Structure formats: C-alpha cells, structure tokens
Amino acid sequence: MNSLRDEVKFLFSGKGMPYEKVCIMVTIVITVVLCYLLSGNFAKDAKVVVIDLDNSAYSRDLTSRFNATEYMKVTAVINAAVNPTDFFYRDEAVAVIYLPHDLEKNRFSGSDAAIGVFYDKTNVAQTADIQAVMNEIVAIDNASQSAGGTLYLNDRNLFSPNGSTSNAQTQGFLFFFGSMFFVFATIGMVPRLRMTHELDRILLEGTPWDLLCRLIPYCACLVVSFVFGMAVLRVWGDMVFSGSLINFLFTQVFYVIALGMLSLIFGWGAANPGIASSRMILFIPGGFIMGGPTSPIDHLAEWVQTLSHIFPLTWEYHFVRDIVARGATVADISKEFGAFLIYLAVVSIIFCVKFYKAKDEFIRRTKNEEIMQQKLHNISAARG
C-alpha cells in the first residue's frame, strides 16, 4: 500500500509524464477527432486529368460521363500530347485518362478502340474505386452500341506497379518512426538545459542559433537513417526510387530544421525532459495519419487535407511521393516547396519570438533578484 501511495503521488506530482491527462487526450483524439476526420471510406471526386487528342463529340461525351460519377472529378482536359506523369506531382491527380486520335472513328467503324488510363499507385487504395467505375463505364458503353468496334481499357500502374509495401506502408513507417524518435531525442533539450542552468547562459549571452546549432548532430543522424533505410528497401526490398538523391537530400535539410524547431517549441515550457517527451503526440502522429501513408488523401475532406499541412510529416510525405516515387525535380514541385519554405519561415518566427521572450523574462528576473539582494544587503548593513 505504501508503494501504491508513493506511485500515485508521483503520477500527479508533475515530475514525469502526465499520463492521467495523456490517456484521456489520446482517447478523445482517436474516438472523436479521428472518427470525424477519417469518416470518408472512398475516394469521392478524386482528381482526374483527361488528355483528349481526339477532341470529338464522342470523346467529350466520355469525359462528361467520367466527371458525372461520384468517384471522379475531371480537373483538366488537355487537347495536346503531354507526359501524363507530370500531372501526378503535388498529388494534383490520382489518374490520367488518355483518349487517342481517331477514337470516335474507330468506335463506330467496326474497329476496336482503346482508352489509356494511368494510375498513381503510391497508395494502392486510392485508385480502386476509379478502376471499378472505369470498367463499368466501358461495359455500359459496349452494351449500348449494337454496331461498331469494342471499346476497351489499357491500364498502366505507375510508381509502384505491383503495389509493393516497400513503396507504401513500410516507407511510411520509416519516416514516421524516424521523425518520432528524433523528437524524443530533442524535445527535452530546453528543459535539460534549464535544469543544468546552461539555458541561463544561452539566454543571457546567446541567440536562437545557439540552440539550433545543438540540433545539427541529431539532424545529421536522422537524414543518414532515412537514406540507410531507403537503401535497405531498395536493395533488399523492391522500393521504387525514380528521382535524384541530391534533390531528396536538399528537401531534407529544410525538413529536419523545421522538425527540430518544432520539437524545441513544444518542449520549451516543460518542467523536465520526461514531461516534454509526452508532447510529441501533439505534432507528429497527425502527419502520419493524414499525410497519405495510412489512407489515401482523397478519402479526406478538402479542409482536412489543408489542415494536415500544420504537421511537418505531411510535407515530408509529399516530398517522398514526388521525388522518390514519381521522379520529380525541385523545379517540378517548386510551388509545393515554396509553400513549405513559408511554413518554415512561420515556424522560425515563432521559435525566435519564444526565445527572445524567454530572454527578456530571464533578464527581468535576474535584475529583480539583484535588486532584492541589494536591498537585503543594505538592511543587513544598517542592522550591523
């Protein structure tokens, strides 16, 4: 009973993880918040691009039928021959439909006619409904035409042709757990420095760079672990790496800086490193849940997709899909990368404001202590 009393006292003392609060918060997030955010179980109005080289009444009718289904939304119709893979960057499309020249002519002259469909297989589940409805549209079209050739589909799965887990779940866990343990290693830095009084010296004499420089070895380890993990998946598994390693490493420099600053921000006010570690749940799991590796992005409402960008892992998964899987260059994703730089700038401003606010409070507290000590000294001298 004494042991039980001591442990209950420690649990509510604030010296360790506030589990009594964390357990309730986790329950609320899972049962209420995630239940609402992840309520979509199919890709409603998934973004599709149509390359219409025939530009005929029949091809336009097909495009209208594609757009009329609840599973697809035609976001663009292109009447020129272009590379279909370019439309997958930044998750702007999950499928590209290719309507070739002479489609209408072949369809009604007794010749077979083919429709090409390119599917983004970075997440296998996101194209399942589109594949089913495309087959249904073709079957209905063939049944409605008593004369003429047969319409059929030529499918091509891109970026993960065999639906390998090395390109989806395993890769998703690699970046999730890597980022999570990076946060565990760094989020208690400020409380640790405060306990050893090293933070006082940094606040008195230093700048935010003095804290950021301490993140460099952790950031280097994280990037090396990412590359090593992908090398294992590429050599031992069957991961597709279509892009440039240099481009990927370039984006990682900015990602680990953002992640490190967020880790310091969230752990800043904790009483000790143990309490700080529990705050990891506030900004890491959200990116894993809503960033694309667990479920297709198109299963989420648009406002949820927008909201998910407050989590750093969401940006990381965008970079991985575009550069690693789709082979994009930094120029190809300049719009997305520019938005991430704005995100990084906002995080930097918050970090600097927090640092200088703490600096001002420390200087003010130090001056008050000096004044109080001087008063006590004067009182002691007067009594003496």
Short mmCIF file of C-alpha atoms in Angstrom, two decimals:
data_model
loop_
_atom_site.label_atom_id
_atom_site.label_comp_id
_atom_site.label_asym_id
_atom_site.label_seq_id
_atom_site.Cartn_x
_atom_site.Cartn_y
_atom_site.Cartn_z
CA MET A 1 0.00 0.00 0.00
CA ASN A 2 2.91 2.34 0.69
CA SER A 3 4.29 1.62 -2.79
CA LEU A 4 0.90 2.30 -4.34
CA ARG A 5 0.57 5.56 -2.39
CA ASP A 6 4.05 6.68 -3.45
CA GLU A 7 3.40 5.90 -7.11
CA VAL A 8 0.06 7.72 -7.12
CA LYS A 9 1.77 10.70 -5.53
CA PHE A 10 4.49 10.65 -8.20
CA LEU A 11 1.93 10.29 -11.01
CA PHE A 12 0.20 13.51 -10.00
CA SER A 13 3.37 15.36 -8.96
CA GLY A 14 4.23 16.66 -12.43
CA LYS A 15 7.73 15.15 -12.31
CA GLY A 16 7.06 12.60 -15.03
CA MET A 17 4.77 12.10 -18.00
CA PRO A 18 1.29 13.46 -17.14
CA TYR A 19 -0.27 10.13 -18.03
CA GLU A 20 -3.56 10.95 -16.30
CA LYS A 21 -4.03 13.68 -18.94
CA VAL A 22 -2.37 11.93 -21.89
CA CYS A 23 -4.54 8.80 -21.67
CA ILE A 24 -7.77 10.82 -21.77
CA MET A 25 -6.46 13.05 -24.58
CA VAL A 26 -5.47 10.05 -26.70
CA THR A 27 -8.90 8.51 -26.19
CA ILE A 28 -10.65 11.72 -27.25
CA VAL A 29 -8.45 12.16 -30.31
CA ILE A 30 -8.97 8.58 -31.50
CA THR A 31 -12.68 8.22 -30.81
CA VAL A 32 -13.93 11.72 -31.61
CA VAL A 33 -11.48 13.67 -33.73
CA LEU A 34 -10.13 10.86 -35.92
CA CYS A 35 -13.56 9.29 -36.28
CA TYR A 36 -14.74 12.56 -37.82
CA LEU A 37 -11.62 13.33 -39.87
CA LEU A 38 -11.37 9.82 -41.33
CA SER A 39 -15.08 9.34 -41.92
CA GLY A 40 -14.66 9.09 -45.71
CA ASN A 41 -14.15 5.48 -46.82
CA PHE A 42 -13.87 6.00 -50.57
CA ALA A 43 -12.23 8.45 -52.95
CA LYS A 44 -15.12 10.82 -53.61
CA ASP A 45 -14.46 13.18 -56.54
CA ALA A 46 -10.86 12.02 -56.89
CA LYS A 47 -8.92 14.36 -59.17
CA VAL A 48 -8.56 13.07 -62.73
CA VAL A 49 -6.98 14.68 -65.80
CA VAL A 50 -8.15 13.81 -69.31
CA ILE A 51 -5.78 14.04 -72.29
CA ASP A 52 -8.23 14.25 -75.19
CA LEU A 53 -6.36 14.02 -78.50
CA ASP A 54 -9.50 13.08 -80.45
CA ASN A 55 -11.49 16.15 -79.37
CA SER A 56 -14.68 14.72 -80.87
CA ALA A 57 -18.28 14.65 -79.74
CA TYR A 58 -17.78 11.06 -78.54
CA SER A 59 -14.63 11.88 -76.52
CA ARG A 60 -16.34 14.88 -74.93
CA ASP A 61 -19.30 12.69 -74.04
CA LEU A 62 -16.96 10.18 -72.39
CA THR A 63 -15.32 13.00 -70.43
CA SER A 64 -18.73 14.13 -69.20
CA ARG A 65 -19.51 10.61 -68.07
CA PHE A 66 -16.21 10.40 -66.21
CA ASN A 67 -16.95 13.65 -64.42
CA ALA A 68 -20.54 12.62 -63.62
CA THR A 69 -19.50 9.72 -61.41
CA GLU A 70 -19.18 10.32 -57.68
CA TYR A 71 -15.71 8.78 -57.68
CA MET A 72 -14.05 11.10 -60.21
CA LYS A 73 -13.76 14.82 -60.82
CA VAL A 74 -12.17 15.92 -64.09
CA THR A 75 -9.95 18.82 -63.10
CA ALA A 76 -8.44 19.48 -66.54
CA VAL A 77 -8.91 18.48 -70.18
CA ILE A 78 -5.78 18.71 -72.33
CA ASN A 79 -6.00 18.58 -76.13
CA ALA A 80 -2.27 18.10 -76.73
CA ALA A 81 0.17 15.25 -76.31
CA VAL A 82 1.89 15.71 -72.93
CA ASN A 83 3.65 13.50 -70.43
CA PRO A 84 0.92 12.13 -68.13
CA THR A 85 3.29 11.69 -65.18
CA ASP A 86 3.63 15.48 -64.85
CA PHE A 87 0.04 15.70 -63.61
CA PHE A 88 0.74 13.48 -60.60
CA TYR A 89 3.19 15.88 -58.97
CA ARG A 90 1.94 17.58 -55.78
CA ASP A 91 -0.91 14.99 -55.71
CA GLU A 92 -2.81 17.03 -58.29
CA ALA A 93 -4.26 13.88 -59.87
CA VAL A 94 -4.65 10.22 -58.99
CA ALA A 95 -5.34 9.10 -62.56
CA VAL A 96 -4.82 10.37 -66.09
CA ILE A 97 -7.17 9.20 -68.86
CA TYR A 98 -5.75 9.18 -72.40
CA LEU A 99 -8.24 9.43 -75.31
CA PRO A 100 -6.25 8.82 -78.54
CA HIS A 101 -6.68 10.18 -82.05
CA ASP A 102 -9.48 8.61 -84.15
CA LEU A 103 -11.24 7.27 -81.06
CA GLU A 104 -14.70 8.17 -82.38
CA LYS A 105 -13.87 6.95 -85.88
CA ASN A 106 -12.66 3.55 -84.69
CA ARG A 107 -15.52 3.20 -82.23
CA PHE A 108 -18.25 3.47 -84.89
CA SER A 109 -16.47 2.00 -87.92
CA GLY A 110 -16.13 -1.57 -86.71
CA SER A 111 -12.57 -1.24 -85.37
CA ASP A 112 -11.62 -1.74 -81.75
CA ALA A 113 -10.95 1.42 -79.77
CA ALA A 114 -8.72 1.72 -76.72
CA ILE A 115 -8.68 4.16 -73.81
CA GLY A 116 -5.45 4.53 -71.89
CA VAL A 117 -5.54 5.03 -68.12
CA PHE A 118 -2.51 5.84 -65.97
CA TYR A 119 -2.99 5.14 -62.25
CA ASP A 120 -0.97 6.60 -59.38
CA LYS A 121 -0.09 3.58 -57.23
CA THR A 122 1.81 5.39 -54.48
CA ASN A 123 -1.21 4.33 -52.44
CA VAL A 124 -2.97 1.29 -53.86
CA ALA A 125 -6.34 2.01 -52.23
CA GLN A 126 -6.80 5.43 -53.81
CA THR A 127 -7.41 4.10 -57.34
CA ALA A 128 -9.51 1.01 -56.60
CA ASP A 129 -12.86 2.81 -56.98
CA ILE A 130 -11.71 4.60 -60.13
CA GLN A 131 -10.63 1.33 -61.75
CA ALA A 132 -14.01 -0.22 -60.94
CA VAL A 133 -16.03 2.69 -62.33
CA MET A 134 -13.88 2.91 -65.48
CA ASN A 135 -14.58 -0.76 -66.22
CA GLU A 136 -18.27 -0.12 -65.58
CA ILE A 137 -18.39 2.85 -67.97
CA VAL A 138 -16.68 0.85 -70.72
CA ALA A 139 -19.00 -2.13 -70.19
CA ILE A 140 -22.11 0.08 -70.36
CA ASP A 141 -20.80 1.81 -73.49
CA ASN A 142 -20.18 -1.52 -75.23
CA ALA A 143 -23.61 -2.80 -74.24
CA SER A 144 -25.31 0.32 -75.61
CA GLN A 145 -23.64 0.08 -79.02
CA SER A 146 -25.13 -2.68 -81.17
CA ALA A 147 -22.78 -1.91 -84.06
CA GLY A 148 -19.19 -0.83 -84.22
CA GLY A 149 -15.99 -2.00 -82.60
CA THR A 150 -15.28 -2.85 -79.00
CA LEU A 151 -14.12 -0.26 -76.52
CA TYR A 152 -11.55 -1.49 -74.03
CA LEU A 153 -9.08 -0.15 -71.47
CA ASN A 154 -5.30 -0.20 -71.49
CA ASP A 155 -4.23 0.25 -67.87
CA ARG A 156 -0.82 1.24 -66.63
CA ASN A 157 0.11 1.36 -62.95
CA LEU A 158 2.77 3.96 -62.15
CA PHE A 159 5.26 4.46 -59.30
CA SER A 160 4.51 1.13 -57.58
CA PRO A 161 3.36 -1.25 -60.32
CA ASN A 162 2.99 -4.28 -58.06
CA GLY A 163 1.53 -2.41 -55.10
CA SER A 164 4.64 -3.17 -53.03
CA THR A 165 4.55 -2.38 -49.33
CA SER A 166 8.11 -1.05 -49.67
CA ASN A 167 6.63 1.94 -51.52
CA ALA A 168 3.74 2.50 -49.14
CA GLN A 169 3.35 1.15 -45.61
CA THR A 170 6.99 0.29 -44.87
CA GLN A 171 8.22 3.58 -46.28
CA GLY A 172 5.56 5.44 -44.34
CA PHE A 173 6.63 3.83 -41.07
CA LEU A 174 10.28 4.57 -41.85
CA PHE A 175 9.70 8.34 -41.90
CA PHE A 176 7.15 8.25 -39.08
CA PHE A 177 9.24 6.37 -36.54
CA GLY A 178 12.43 8.13 -37.62
CA SER A 179 10.83 11.53 -37.02
CA MET A 180 9.19 10.37 -33.80
CA PHE A 181 12.43 9.21 -32.17
CA PHE A 182 14.20 12.34 -33.41
CA VAL A 183 11.61 14.33 -31.45
CA PHE A 184 12.08 12.09 -28.40
CA ALA A 185 15.81 12.86 -28.55
CA THR A 186 15.43 16.65 -28.94
CA ILE A 187 12.16 17.75 -27.35
CA GLY A 188 13.67 17.60 -23.85
CA MET A 189 16.71 19.72 -24.79
CA VAL A 190 15.45 23.03 -23.37
CA PRO A 191 14.19 21.50 -20.08
CA ARG A 192 17.52 19.68 -19.73
CA LEU A 193 19.49 22.88 -20.30
CA ARG A 194 17.23 24.68 -17.83
CA MET A 195 17.86 22.07 -15.15
CA THR A 196 21.65 22.37 -15.60
CA HIS A 197 21.41 26.20 -15.75
CA GLU A 198 23.07 26.16 -19.18
CA LEU A 199 19.94 27.75 -20.61
CA ASP A 200 20.52 30.80 -18.39
CA ARG A 201 23.88 31.42 -20.05
CA ILE A 202 22.41 30.96 -23.54
CA LEU A 203 19.55 33.37 -22.82
CA LEU A 204 21.91 35.93 -21.31
CA GLU A 205 24.68 35.82 -23.91
CA GLY A 206 23.42 33.89 -26.93
CA THR A 207 20.93 33.91 -29.79
CA PRO A 208 18.46 31.35 -31.18
CA TRP A 209 21.33 29.95 -33.25
CA ASP A 210 22.97 28.67 -30.07
CA LEU A 211 20.04 26.28 -29.64
CA LEU A 212 19.68 25.44 -33.32
CA CYS A 213 23.36 24.50 -33.59
CA ARG A 214 22.79 21.89 -30.90
CA LEU A 215 20.31 20.18 -33.26
CA ILE A 216 22.90 19.57 -36.01
CA PRO A 217 24.15 16.13 -34.86
CA TYR A 218 20.58 14.91 -34.33
CA CYS A 219 19.53 16.21 -37.77
CA ALA A 220 22.52 14.54 -39.42
CA CYS A 221 21.68 11.22 -37.77
CA LEU A 222 18.06 11.46 -38.90
CA VAL A 223 18.94 12.15 -42.55
CA VAL A 224 21.53 9.34 -42.58
CA SER A 225 18.96 6.95 -41.11
CA PHE A 226 16.43 7.88 -43.81
CA VAL A 227 18.95 7.23 -46.59
CA PHE A 228 20.10 4.00 -44.99
CA GLY A 229 16.51 2.80 -44.58
CA MET A 230 15.65 3.56 -48.20
CA ALA A 231 18.83 1.79 -49.34
CA VAL A 232 17.70 -1.32 -47.48
CA LEU A 233 14.24 -1.10 -49.04
CA ARG A 234 15.76 -0.58 -52.49
CA VAL A 235 18.32 -3.41 -52.31
CA TRP A 236 16.62 -5.95 -50.08
CA GLY A 237 13.04 -4.98 -50.90
CA ASP A 238 11.54 -3.62 -54.11
CA MET A 239 11.15 0.09 -53.44
CA VAL A 240 10.92 2.36 -56.48
CA PHE A 241 13.39 5.27 -56.37
CA SER A 242 12.76 7.29 -59.52
CA GLY A 243 14.18 10.67 -58.51
CA SER A 244 17.52 12.18 -57.58
CA LEU A 245 19.06 11.53 -54.19
CA ILE A 246 20.55 15.04 -54.26
CA ASN A 247 17.09 16.58 -54.71
CA PHE A 248 15.74 14.47 -51.87
CA LEU A 249 18.59 15.43 -49.54
CA PHE A 250 18.07 19.10 -50.42
CA THR A 251 14.48 18.98 -49.17
CA GLN A 252 15.52 17.00 -46.08
CA VAL A 253 17.82 19.80 -44.90
CA PHE A 254 14.81 22.09 -44.57
CA TYR A 255 12.54 19.37 -43.18
CA VAL A 256 14.83 18.42 -40.29
CA ILE A 257 15.32 22.11 -39.40
CA ALA A 258 11.56 22.63 -39.23
CA LEU A 259 11.08 19.44 -37.24
CA GLY A 260 13.87 20.39 -34.83
CA MET A 261 12.49 23.88 -34.19
CA LEU A 262 9.00 22.50 -33.58
CA SER A 263 10.47 19.99 -31.16
CA LEU A 264 12.15 22.78 -29.17
CA ILE A 265 9.00 24.92 -29.25
CA PHE A 266 6.72 22.20 -27.92
CA GLY A 267 9.18 21.11 -25.24
CA TRP A 268 10.14 24.61 -24.13
CA GLY A 269 7.88 25.06 -21.11
CA ALA A 270 8.10 21.51 -19.76
CA ALA A 271 9.42 21.11 -16.23
CA ASN A 272 11.71 18.22 -17.21
CA PRO A 273 12.60 16.11 -20.29
CA GLY A 274 10.16 13.36 -19.27
CA ILE A 275 7.17 15.67 -19.40
CA ALA A 276 8.42 17.16 -22.67
CA SER A 277 8.51 13.74 -24.37
CA SER A 278 4.76 13.29 -23.94
CA ARG A 279 4.15 16.38 -26.10
CA MET A 280 5.39 14.56 -29.18
CA ILE A 281 1.84 13.38 -29.74
CA LEU A 282 0.74 16.95 -30.49
CA PHE A 283 2.53 17.34 -33.82
CA ILE A 284 3.94 14.02 -35.11
CA PRO A 285 1.11 11.41 -35.37
CA GLY A 286 -1.23 13.86 -37.15
CA GLY A 287 1.06 13.98 -40.19
CA PHE A 288 1.29 10.20 -40.29
CA ILE A 289 -2.48 9.78 -40.11
CA MET A 290 -3.41 12.50 -42.61
CA GLY A 291 -0.27 12.67 -44.76
CA GLY A 292 -1.12 9.77 -47.05
CA PRO A 293 0.69 6.60 -45.88
CA THR A 294 -2.20 5.20 -43.84
CA SER A 295 -5.09 6.07 -46.15
CA PRO A 296 -5.48 7.85 -49.50
CA ILE A 297 -5.53 11.64 -49.26
CA ASP A 298 -8.64 11.74 -51.45
CA HIS A 299 -10.54 9.90 -48.72
CA LEU A 300 -10.24 13.05 -46.62
CA ALA A 301 -12.32 16.19 -46.97
CA GLU A 302 -10.57 19.12 -48.66
CA TRP A 303 -10.47 21.16 -45.47
CA VAL A 304 -8.83 18.22 -43.69
CA GLN A 305 -6.21 18.00 -46.44
CA THR A 306 -5.48 21.70 -45.96
CA LEU A 307 -5.41 21.41 -42.16
CA SER A 308 -3.00 18.48 -42.33
CA HIS A 309 -0.23 20.80 -43.52
CA ILE A 310 0.27 22.14 -39.99
CA PHE A 311 2.04 18.83 -39.29
CA PRO A 312 5.63 18.58 -40.57
CA LEU A 313 5.28 14.92 -41.59
CA THR A 314 2.60 15.85 -44.13
CA TRP A 315 5.18 17.88 -46.07
CA GLU A 316 7.69 15.05 -45.76
CA TYR A 317 5.32 12.54 -47.32
CA HIS A 318 4.60 14.95 -50.19
CA PHE A 319 8.33 15.21 -50.89
CA VAL A 320 8.78 11.43 -50.69
CA ARG A 321 5.94 10.73 -53.12
CA ASP A 322 7.02 13.39 -55.61
CA ILE A 323 10.80 12.99 -55.57
CA VAL A 324 11.32 9.38 -54.56
CA ALA A 325 8.33 7.69 -56.21
CA ARG A 326 7.45 9.99 -59.12
CA GLY A 327 10.91 11.25 -60.01
CA ALA A 328 10.14 14.96 -59.72
CA THR A 329 12.85 17.60 -59.51
CA VAL A 330 12.75 20.51 -57.09
CA ALA A 331 11.67 22.68 -60.04
CA ASP A 332 8.75 20.34 -60.72
CA ILE A 333 7.47 20.82 -57.17
CA SER A 334 8.54 24.46 -56.82
CA LYS A 335 5.00 25.51 -55.85
CA GLU A 336 4.82 22.94 -53.07
CA PHE A 337 8.40 23.56 -51.92
CA GLY A 338 7.80 27.32 -51.86
CA ALA A 339 4.77 26.78 -49.64
CA PHE A 340 6.91 24.67 -47.32
CA LEU A 341 9.50 27.46 -47.10
CA ILE A 342 6.71 29.79 -45.96
CA TYR A 343 5.75 27.17 -43.36
CA LEU A 344 9.41 27.01 -42.26
CA ALA A 345 9.55 30.81 -42.02
CA VAL A 346 6.47 30.87 -39.77
CA VAL A 347 7.98 28.19 -37.51
CA SER A 348 11.26 30.17 -37.38
CA ILE A 349 9.44 33.34 -36.36
CA ILE A 350 7.56 31.52 -33.59
CA PHE A 351 10.82 29.98 -32.37
CA CYS A 352 12.65 33.34 -32.33
CA VAL A 353 9.75 35.08 -30.57
CA LYS A 354 9.71 32.35 -27.93
CA PHE A 355 13.47 32.63 -27.43
CA TYR A 356 13.57 36.40 -27.07
CA LYS A 357 10.50 36.41 -24.84
CA ALA A 358 12.25 33.93 -22.54
CA LYS A 359 15.41 36.05 -22.76
CA ASP A 360 13.54 39.19 -21.67
CA GLU A 361 11.86 37.33 -18.80
CA PHE A 362 15.19 35.94 -17.63
CA ILE A 363 16.90 39.35 -17.73
CA ARG A 364 13.97 40.94 -15.88
CA ARG A 365 14.00 38.20 -13.25
CA THR A 366 17.76 38.50 -12.86
CA LYS A 367 17.52 42.25 -12.34
CA ASN A 368 14.76 41.81 -9.76
CA GLU A 369 16.88 39.27 -7.90
CA GLU A 370 19.85 41.66 -7.92
CA ILE A 371 17.69 44.46 -6.61
CA MET A 372 16.33 42.21 -3.88
CA GLN A 373 19.80 41.05 -2.91
CA GLN A 374 20.97 44.67 -2.80
CA LYS A 375 18.07 45.58 -0.51
CA LEU A 376 18.84 42.65 1.79
CA HIS A 377 22.46 43.68 1.84
CA ASN A 378 21.53 47.27 2.76
CA ILE A 379 19.22 46.04 5.53
CA SER A 380 21.94 43.80 6.91
CA ALA A 381 24.45 46.64 6.75
CA ALA A 382 22.05 49.01 8.56
CA ARG A 383 21.44 46.47 11.32
CA GLY A 384 25.14 45.85 11.62
#
